[in-house]
Tab-separated table of C-alpha atoms and ligand atoms in Angstrom:
chain	number	residue	atom	x	y	z
I	1	MET	CA	178.831	88.947	171.247
I	2	SER	CA	176.174	88.301	173.871
I	3	ASP	CA	174.540	84.866	174.066
I	4	LEU	CA	171.221	86.290	172.927
I	5	LYS	CA	172.692	87.903	169.860
I	6	LYS	CA	174.468	84.663	168.955
I	7	ILE	CA	171.234	82.655	169.330
I	8	LYS	CA	169.415	85.093	167.099
I	9	ASP	CA	172.121	85.236	164.419
I	10	ASP	CA	172.436	81.437	164.294
I	11	PHE	CA	168.706	81.195	163.982
I	12	LEU	CA	168.529	83.717	161.143
I	13	LEU	CA	171.292	81.856	159.346
I	14	LYS	CA	169.369	78.612	159.536
I	15	LEU	CA	166.246	80.307	158.290
I	16	GLU	CA	167.951	81.367	155.095
I	17	LYS	CA	168.095	77.756	153.940
I	18	LYS	CA	165.125	75.962	152.402
I	19	LEU	CA	163.492	74.106	155.262
I	20	SER	CA	160.950	71.349	155.495
I	21	LEU	CA	158.142	71.357	158.049
I	22	SER	CA	159.903	68.810	160.236
I	23	GLU	CA	163.175	70.802	160.115
I	24	ILE	CA	161.476	73.998	161.237
I	25	ASN	CA	159.706	72.108	164.005
I	26	GLU	CA	163.056	70.782	165.128
I	27	ILE	CA	164.467	74.331	165.269
I	28	LYS	CA	161.439	75.362	167.287
I	29	THR	CA	162.051	72.603	169.840
I	30	ASN	CA	165.721	73.497	170.034
I	31	LEU	CA	164.786	77.051	170.969
I	32	PHE	CA	161.600	76.760	172.996
I	33	GLY	CA	161.591	73.152	174.207
I	34	LYS	CA	162.082	72.384	177.911
I	35	ASN	CA	165.854	72.595	177.625
I	36	GLY	CA	165.817	74.815	174.520
I	37	LEU	CA	168.245	77.709	174.077
I	38	ILE	CA	165.661	80.387	174.802
I	39	SER	CA	164.104	78.470	177.674
I	40	SER	CA	167.544	78.130	179.326
I	41	GLN	CA	168.092	81.877	179.001
I	42	PHE	CA	164.908	82.434	180.988
I	43	LYS	CA	166.219	80.140	183.706
I	44	LYS	CA	169.337	82.319	183.918
I	45	ILE	CA	167.352	85.459	184.892
I	46	GLY	CA	167.332	84.467	188.581
I	47	SER	CA	171.136	84.488	188.802
I	48	ILE	CA	171.695	87.866	187.156
I	49	SER	CA	172.461	90.970	189.214
I	50	GLU	CA	169.540	93.331	189.916
I	51	SER	CA	171.018	96.095	187.776
I	52	GLU	CA	171.369	93.872	184.674
I	53	LYS	CA	168.204	91.857	185.190
I	54	LYS	CA	165.661	94.286	183.732
I	55	LYS	CA	167.616	94.982	180.579
I	56	PHE	CA	168.385	91.312	180.001
I	57	ALA	CA	164.781	90.226	180.577
I	58	SER	CA	163.329	92.792	178.213
I	59	GLU	CA	165.919	91.950	175.555
I	60	LEU	CA	165.203	88.241	175.990
I	61	ASN	CA	161.433	88.777	175.651
I	62	LEU	CA	161.923	90.796	172.483
I	63	ILE	CA	164.100	88.110	170.937
I	64	LYS	CA	161.714	85.404	172.034
I	65	ASP	CA	158.759	87.187	170.377
I	66	GLU	CA	160.690	87.885	167.245
I	67	LEU	CA	161.913	84.305	166.833
I	68	GLN	CA	158.498	82.920	167.578
I	69	ASN	CA	156.899	85.166	164.962
I	70	GLN	CA	159.492	84.231	162.405
I	71	ILE	CA	159.020	80.539	163.094
I	72	ASN	CA	155.228	80.814	162.813
I	73	SER	CA	155.368	82.698	159.563
I	74	LYS	CA	157.889	80.184	158.196
I	75	ILE	CA	155.554	77.330	159.151
I	76	ASN	CA	152.643	79.100	157.409
I	77	GLU	CA	154.767	79.664	154.347
I	78	ILE	CA	155.807	75.995	154.130
I	79	GLN	CA	152.261	74.782	154.682
I	80	SER	CA	150.734	76.988	152.023
I	81	GLU	CA	153.516	76.003	149.628
I	82	GLU	CA	152.624	72.343	150.189
I	83	ILE	CA	148.910	72.987	149.669
I	84	ASN	CA	149.615	74.843	146.416
I	85	LYS	CA	151.802	72.028	145.197
I	86	LYS	CA	149.042	69.510	145.962
I	87	LEU	CA	146.377	71.642	144.281
I	88	LYS	CA	148.491	71.932	141.176
I	89	LYS	CA	148.912	68.180	141.017
I	90	GLU	CA	145.209	67.490	141.508
I	91	LYS	CA	144.035	70.012	138.968
I	92	VAL	CA	141.142	68.736	136.779
I	93	ASP	CA	141.884	69.206	133.134
I	94	ILE	CA	138.530	70.376	131.798
I	95	THR	CA	139.874	70.425	128.266
I	96	LEU	CA	139.916	66.577	128.160
I	97	PRO	CA	137.265	65.181	125.802
I	98	GLU	CA	134.413	63.355	127.625
I	99	ARG	CA	134.376	59.563	127.623
I	100	THR	CA	132.226	58.175	124.807
I	101	PHE	CA	128.941	56.663	125.991
I	102	VAL	CA	128.215	53.332	124.350
I	103	GLN	CA	124.597	52.289	124.544
I	104	GLY	CA	123.697	48.651	123.927
I	105	LYS	CA	121.074	47.623	121.387
I	106	ILE	CA	118.429	44.917	121.597
I	107	HIS	CA	118.998	42.178	119.008
I	108	PRO	CA	116.147	41.938	116.439
I	109	VAL	CA	115.550	38.286	117.433
I	110	SER	CA	115.145	39.200	121.122
I	111	GLN	CA	112.898	42.083	120.143
I	112	THR	CA	110.763	39.784	117.963
I	113	ILE	CA	110.470	37.174	120.743
I	114	ASP	CA	109.292	39.917	123.109
I	115	GLU	CA	106.727	41.135	120.586
I	116	ILE	CA	105.410	37.618	119.892
I	117	SER	CA	105.196	36.825	123.620
I	118	SER	CA	103.301	39.994	124.393
I	119	ILE	CA	100.835	39.492	121.512
I	120	PHE	CA	100.003	35.941	122.618
I	121	SER	CA	99.890	36.837	126.289
I	122	GLU	CA	97.086	39.279	125.516
I	123	ILE	CA	94.863	36.383	124.438
I	124	GLY	CA	95.637	34.194	127.419
I	125	PHE	CA	98.768	32.244	126.449
I	126	SER	CA	101.484	31.836	129.049
I	127	VAL	CA	105.160	31.342	128.229
I	128	GLU	CA	106.899	27.992	128.781
I	129	GLU	CA	110.535	27.101	128.271
I	130	GLY	CA	112.412	23.901	127.522
I	131	PRO	CA	116.109	22.967	127.321
I	132	ASP	CA	118.187	23.109	124.125
I	133	VAL	CA	119.544	19.623	124.872
I	134	GLU	CA	116.596	17.252	124.562
I	135	THR	CA	115.939	13.548	124.750
I	136	GLU	CA	115.226	11.629	121.572
I	137	TYR	CA	111.931	10.654	123.204
I	138	ASN	CA	110.610	14.213	123.731
I	139	ASN	CA	111.905	15.486	120.403
I	140	PHE	CA	110.634	12.603	118.221
I	141	THR	CA	108.998	9.515	119.781
I	142	ALA	CA	106.473	11.252	122.018
I	143	LEU	CA	105.607	13.492	119.073
I	144	ASN	CA	104.597	10.420	117.072
I	145	THR	CA	107.578	10.724	114.729
I	146	PRO	CA	108.331	7.237	113.328
I	147	ASP	CA	111.839	5.743	113.398
I	148	ASN	CA	112.259	6.043	109.663
I	149	HIS	CA	111.221	9.713	109.497
I	150	PRO	CA	113.802	11.802	107.568
I	151	ALA	CA	113.989	14.386	110.395
I	152	ARG	CA	115.698	11.732	112.517
I	153	ASP	CA	118.474	11.447	110.001
I	154	MET	CA	122.048	12.260	111.066
I	155	HIS	CA	122.191	14.780	108.210
I	156	ASP	CA	119.443	16.784	109.818
I	157	THR	CA	119.801	16.305	113.552
I	158	PHE	CA	122.769	17.012	115.834
I	159	TYR	CA	123.015	13.942	118.061
I	160	LEU	CA	125.106	14.274	121.195
I	161	ASP	CA	125.873	10.618	121.883
I	162	GLU	CA	126.454	7.422	119.953
I	163	LYS	CA	123.217	5.840	121.108
I	164	LYS	CA	121.321	8.844	119.735
I	165	GLU	CA	119.493	9.338	123.020
I	166	LYS	CA	120.445	13.005	123.498
I	167	LEU	CA	120.266	15.661	120.803
I	168	LEU	CA	119.997	19.403	120.203
I	169	ARG	CA	116.272	19.914	119.809
I	170	THR	CA	115.302	20.252	116.160
I	171	HIS	CA	112.133	22.186	116.973
I	172	THR	CA	110.328	23.695	119.967
I	173	SER	CA	107.616	21.002	119.796
I	174	PRO	CA	109.153	18.932	122.682
I	175	VAL	CA	108.032	21.747	125.005
I	176	GLN	CA	104.465	20.579	124.232
I	177	ILE	CA	105.406	17.180	125.688
I	178	ARG	CA	107.176	18.646	128.743
I	179	THR	CA	104.256	20.955	129.503
I	180	MET	CA	101.582	18.278	129.181
I	181	LEU	CA	103.579	15.758	131.248
I	182	LYS	CA	104.090	18.233	134.070
I	183	ASP	CA	100.544	19.703	134.363
I	184	LYS	CA	96.901	18.788	133.868
I	185	PRO	CA	94.784	20.166	130.979
I	186	PRO	CA	93.670	22.737	129.896
I	187	PHE	CA	96.889	24.036	128.324
I	188	LYS	CA	97.374	27.363	126.593
I	189	ILE	CA	101.054	28.064	126.122
I	190	ILE	CA	103.654	29.371	123.760
I	191	ALA	CA	107.322	28.321	123.939
I	192	PRO	CA	109.908	30.492	122.189
I	193	GLY	CA	113.524	29.347	121.980
I	194	ARG	CA	116.588	28.148	120.119
I	195	THR	CA	116.440	25.149	117.782
I	196	TYR	CA	119.154	23.335	115.785
I	197	ARG	CA	119.475	21.568	112.454
I	198	SER	CA	122.417	20.566	110.338
I	199	ASP	CA	121.795	23.155	107.654
I	200	SER	CA	123.508	26.381	106.541
I	201	ASP	CA	122.945	28.819	103.666
I	202	GLN	CA	121.482	32.307	103.131
I	203	THR	CA	118.106	31.278	104.544
I	204	HIS	CA	119.189	28.487	106.930
I	205	SER	CA	121.442	28.594	109.961
I	206	PRO	CA	122.411	25.572	112.136
I	207	MET	CA	120.925	27.458	115.091
I	208	PHE	CA	117.668	29.295	114.630
I	209	HIS	CA	114.580	30.242	116.639
I	210	GLN	CA	111.040	28.984	116.787
I	211	VAL	CA	107.980	29.659	118.857
I	212	GLU	CA	105.671	26.772	119.634
I	213	GLY	CA	101.988	27.213	120.432
I	214	LEU	CA	99.680	24.739	122.123
I	215	HIS	CA	96.053	25.117	123.109
I	216	ILE	CA	94.258	22.093	124.564
I	217	ASP	CA	90.812	22.283	126.123
I	218	LYS	CA	87.435	20.597	125.926
I	219	ASP	CA	85.938	22.179	122.804
I	220	ILE	CA	88.824	23.486	120.756
I	221	ASN	CA	88.535	23.168	116.976
I	222	MET	CA	90.321	24.359	113.831
I	223	GLY	CA	88.255	27.542	113.801
I	224	HIS	CA	90.014	28.569	117.029
I	225	LEU	CA	93.373	27.845	115.419
I	226	LYS	CA	92.510	29.979	112.418
I	227	GLY	CA	91.208	32.860	114.543
I	228	CYS	CA	94.243	32.783	116.796
I	229	LEU	CA	96.769	32.822	113.940
I	230	ASN	CA	94.848	35.484	112.037
I	231	TYR	CA	94.883	37.712	115.108
I	232	PHE	CA	98.568	37.071	115.716
I	233	ILE	CA	99.718	37.798	112.163
I	234	LYS	CA	97.727	41.048	111.978
I	235	GLU	CA	99.086	42.222	115.320
I	236	PHE	CA	102.637	41.232	114.516
I	237	PHE	CA	102.790	42.919	111.127
I	238	GLU	CA	100.661	45.822	112.373
I	239	VAL	CA	98.137	45.523	109.520
I	240	LYS	CA	94.313	45.719	109.650
I	241	LYS	CA	93.670	42.971	107.075
I	242	ILE	CA	95.646	39.891	106.218
I	243	LYS	CA	95.341	37.490	103.311
I	244	MET	CA	95.999	34.067	104.760
I	245	ARG	CA	95.582	30.499	103.511
I	246	PHE	CA	95.801	27.058	105.083
I	247	ARG	CA	97.568	24.591	102.795
I	248	PRO	CA	97.171	20.863	103.636
I	249	SER	CA	100.444	19.397	104.863
I	250	HIS	CA	101.791	16.624	107.030
I	251	PHE	CA	103.359	16.625	110.469
I	252	PRO	CA	103.472	13.403	112.497
I	253	PHE	CA	102.194	15.193	115.622
I	254	THR	CA	99.096	16.811	114.117
I	255	GLU	CA	96.059	15.534	112.238
I	256	PRO	CA	94.952	17.289	110.140
I	257	SER	CA	98.076	19.351	109.485
I	258	ALA	CA	98.488	22.561	107.546
I	259	GLU	CA	101.025	25.121	106.524
I	260	VAL	CA	99.997	28.744	106.630
I	261	ASP	CA	100.851	31.186	103.859
I	262	ILE	CA	100.299	34.920	103.940
I	263	GLY	CA	99.831	37.243	100.990
I	264	TYR	CA	102.409	39.845	100.084
I	265	GLU	CA	103.589	42.064	97.273
I	266	ILE	CA	106.746	43.961	96.473
I	267	LYS	CA	106.462	47.630	95.523
I	268	ASP	CA	109.526	49.772	94.740
I	269	GLY	CA	111.792	47.105	96.164
I	270	LYS	CA	109.875	47.056	99.467
I	271	ILE	CA	107.850	44.149	100.791
I	272	PHE	CA	104.221	44.735	101.840
I	273	ILE	CA	102.687	42.021	104.007
I	274	GLY	CA	98.958	41.301	103.992
I	275	GLU	CA	97.873	41.866	100.411
I	276	GLY	CA	99.088	41.127	96.886
I	277	ASP	CA	99.124	37.982	94.800
I	278	LYS	CA	102.268	36.319	96.104
I	279	TRP	CA	102.282	33.768	98.945
I	280	LEU	CA	104.814	33.322	101.682
I	281	GLU	CA	104.931	30.262	103.950
I	282	ILE	CA	105.343	31.288	107.576
I	283	LEU	CA	104.324	28.448	109.862
I	284	GLY	CA	103.174	24.862	110.388
I	285	CYS	CA	100.162	23.884	112.450
I	286	GLY	CA	97.352	21.407	112.990
I	287	MET	CA	95.119	19.632	115.482
I	288	VAL	CA	97.190	17.731	118.033
I	289	HIS	CA	97.333	14.025	117.100
I	290	PRO	CA	95.465	11.720	119.530
I	291	LYS	CA	98.597	9.552	119.787
I	292	VAL	CA	100.550	12.553	121.136
I	293	LEU	CA	97.827	13.174	123.721
I	294	LYS	CA	97.944	9.472	124.671
I	295	ASN	CA	101.743	9.677	125.140
I	296	VAL	CA	101.274	12.431	127.723
I	297	LYS	CA	98.249	10.790	129.362
I	298	VAL	CA	95.679	13.315	128.244
I	299	ASP	CA	92.287	11.737	127.464
I	300	SER	CA	91.702	12.577	123.791
I	301	THR	CA	88.001	11.726	124.073
I	302	LYS	CA	87.653	14.662	126.471
I	303	TYR	CA	90.388	17.055	125.415
I	304	GLN	CA	91.618	18.207	122.072
I	305	GLY	CA	93.280	21.248	120.573
I	306	TYR	CA	95.691	22.786	118.164
I	307	ALA	CA	99.415	23.407	117.951
I	308	PHE	CA	101.606	25.536	115.749
I	309	GLY	CA	105.290	26.226	115.161
I	310	ILE	CA	106.538	29.555	113.785
I	311	GLY	CA	110.040	30.414	112.565
I	312	ILE	CA	110.987	33.531	114.505
I	313	ASP	CA	114.027	34.574	112.469
I	314	ARG	CA	111.988	34.550	109.266
I	315	LEU	CA	109.350	36.806	110.839
I	316	ALA	CA	112.017	39.196	112.115
I	317	MET	CA	113.632	39.344	108.660
I	318	LEU	CA	110.283	40.125	107.033
I	319	LYS	CA	109.206	42.734	109.523
I	320	TYR	CA	112.512	44.537	109.805
I	321	GLY	CA	113.786	44.238	106.216
I	322	ILE	CA	116.804	42.034	106.911
I	323	ASN	CA	117.730	39.796	104.005
I	324	ASP	CA	120.547	37.532	105.167
I	325	LEU	CA	119.693	35.235	108.064
I	326	ARG	CA	123.360	34.585	108.836
I	327	ALA	CA	123.887	38.237	109.851
I	328	PHE	CA	121.731	37.514	112.926
I	329	PHE	CA	124.454	35.310	114.345
I	330	ASP	CA	127.633	36.987	113.079
I	331	CYS	CA	127.956	39.148	116.216
I	332	ASP	CA	128.965	42.153	114.122
I	333	TYR	CA	128.565	45.177	116.371
I	334	ARG	CA	128.072	47.551	113.415
I	335	TRP	CA	125.213	45.384	112.162
I	336	LEU	CA	123.603	45.325	115.613
I	337	ASN	CA	123.964	49.069	115.887
I	338	HIS	CA	122.060	49.445	112.633
I	339	PHE	CA	119.352	46.786	112.998
I	340	GLY	CA	119.145	46.590	116.795
I	341	PHE	CA	116.596	48.404	118.945
I	342	ASP	CA	117.142	51.237	121.355
I	343	PRO	CA	116.037	49.882	124.758
I	344	LEU	CA	114.695	53.325	125.660
I	345	ASP	CA	112.676	53.739	122.486
I	346	VAL	CA	110.649	50.573	122.038
I	347	PRO	CA	108.549	50.005	118.880
I	348	THR	CA	104.832	50.727	118.905
I	349	ASN	CA	103.404	47.250	119.376
I	350	TYR	CA	105.593	46.431	122.348
I	351	ARG	CA	103.127	45.833	125.154
I	352	GLY	CA	105.326	45.995	128.169
I	353	LEU	CA	106.412	42.446	128.970
I	354	SER	CA	109.451	42.675	131.172
I	355	ARG	CA	112.542	41.400	129.456
Y	1	DAH	N1	107.804	21.403	114.593
Y	1	DAH	C1	107.525	21.751	113.231
Y	1	DAH	C2	108.819	22.079	112.501
Y	1	DAH	O1	109.772	22.390	113.125
Y	1	DAH	C3	106.603	22.938	113.155
Y	1	DAH	C4	105.242	22.606	113.637
Y	1	DAH	C5	104.299	22.151	112.769
Y	1	DAH	C6	104.924	22.728	114.963
Y	1	DAH	C7	103.013	21.824	113.198
Y	1	DAH	C8	103.657	22.408	115.422
Y	1	DAH	C9	102.725	21.952	114.515
Y	1	DAH	O2	103.291	22.509	116.689
Y	1	DAH	O3	101.468	21.666	114.951
Y	1	DAH	O4	108.837	22.057	111.321
């Protein structure tokens, strides 16, 4: 058998096996590399007799072309096999169900705080904040609350140290003190936030929310207080008329002091705010006591004004028909899904304060 025939037969034998890309490349180098079998045959041409040369050269060229073609088609075959394998592996299974999209809800308390803030901001109130951990001085003493006042009792207040100097604020009223100590009058602020008392049942939770209001200027009187609260309650409950009464009360930081009740009635198990012959207490208020103004170095012969404190959770329960206060703080996702607000579909009297 001639050398050429042997090279070709060996090659065809190898090609019958399943080859990888690197194996076929190795075969290619063995044949066509610098010292490859085919390349060495070409080198031989010079030493062959003239009569044989032509035949040998044409045979060699034929074999060379044939082997090269076979190698190239084998390489193509292996490459397309690999691509197909890869494509199969990376196939997207369009029959998979889509991932569920969970949209968060705005908690009714956050929603109510936003509504209250936007209503008051429309009549010139700005929003102040104070810390949950307060000093005894800001929470009680500066607010003219005497040492023997029941609110100071351990049963009512969460004290944070033995000396009773630090506590969890029992109301948002200390923000009045912080605001007046930090700036000069006039003041026209509201302060929403968390408050704490040692109390827990269907209508009381140890943590709850209040919004404080304070308006101090040169000629502020109780008529302003009444007008402001009347406007707020109508806007908040989205009613045109509201039955409202001021009931004399006592708070150490206001003189005179009052509690405000609003009229309501229940029809077919539903509560209607604004009219009816029943009364519901919703807030405390009064004219800021001169002693409080003295404590924050505001001249009470020149400046005076009103303050109020509203329970936010109570308002939210009334407006949105929620009857157990404790559900607000249970962190039950199903409850939030039901009573919470869609951030993309905000209720009508939301006026666009950024949250
Ligand atoms: N701080 C009072 C409370 O928690 C509420 C209150 C009453 C606030 C009268 C006031 C006010 O600013 O003037 O019960």
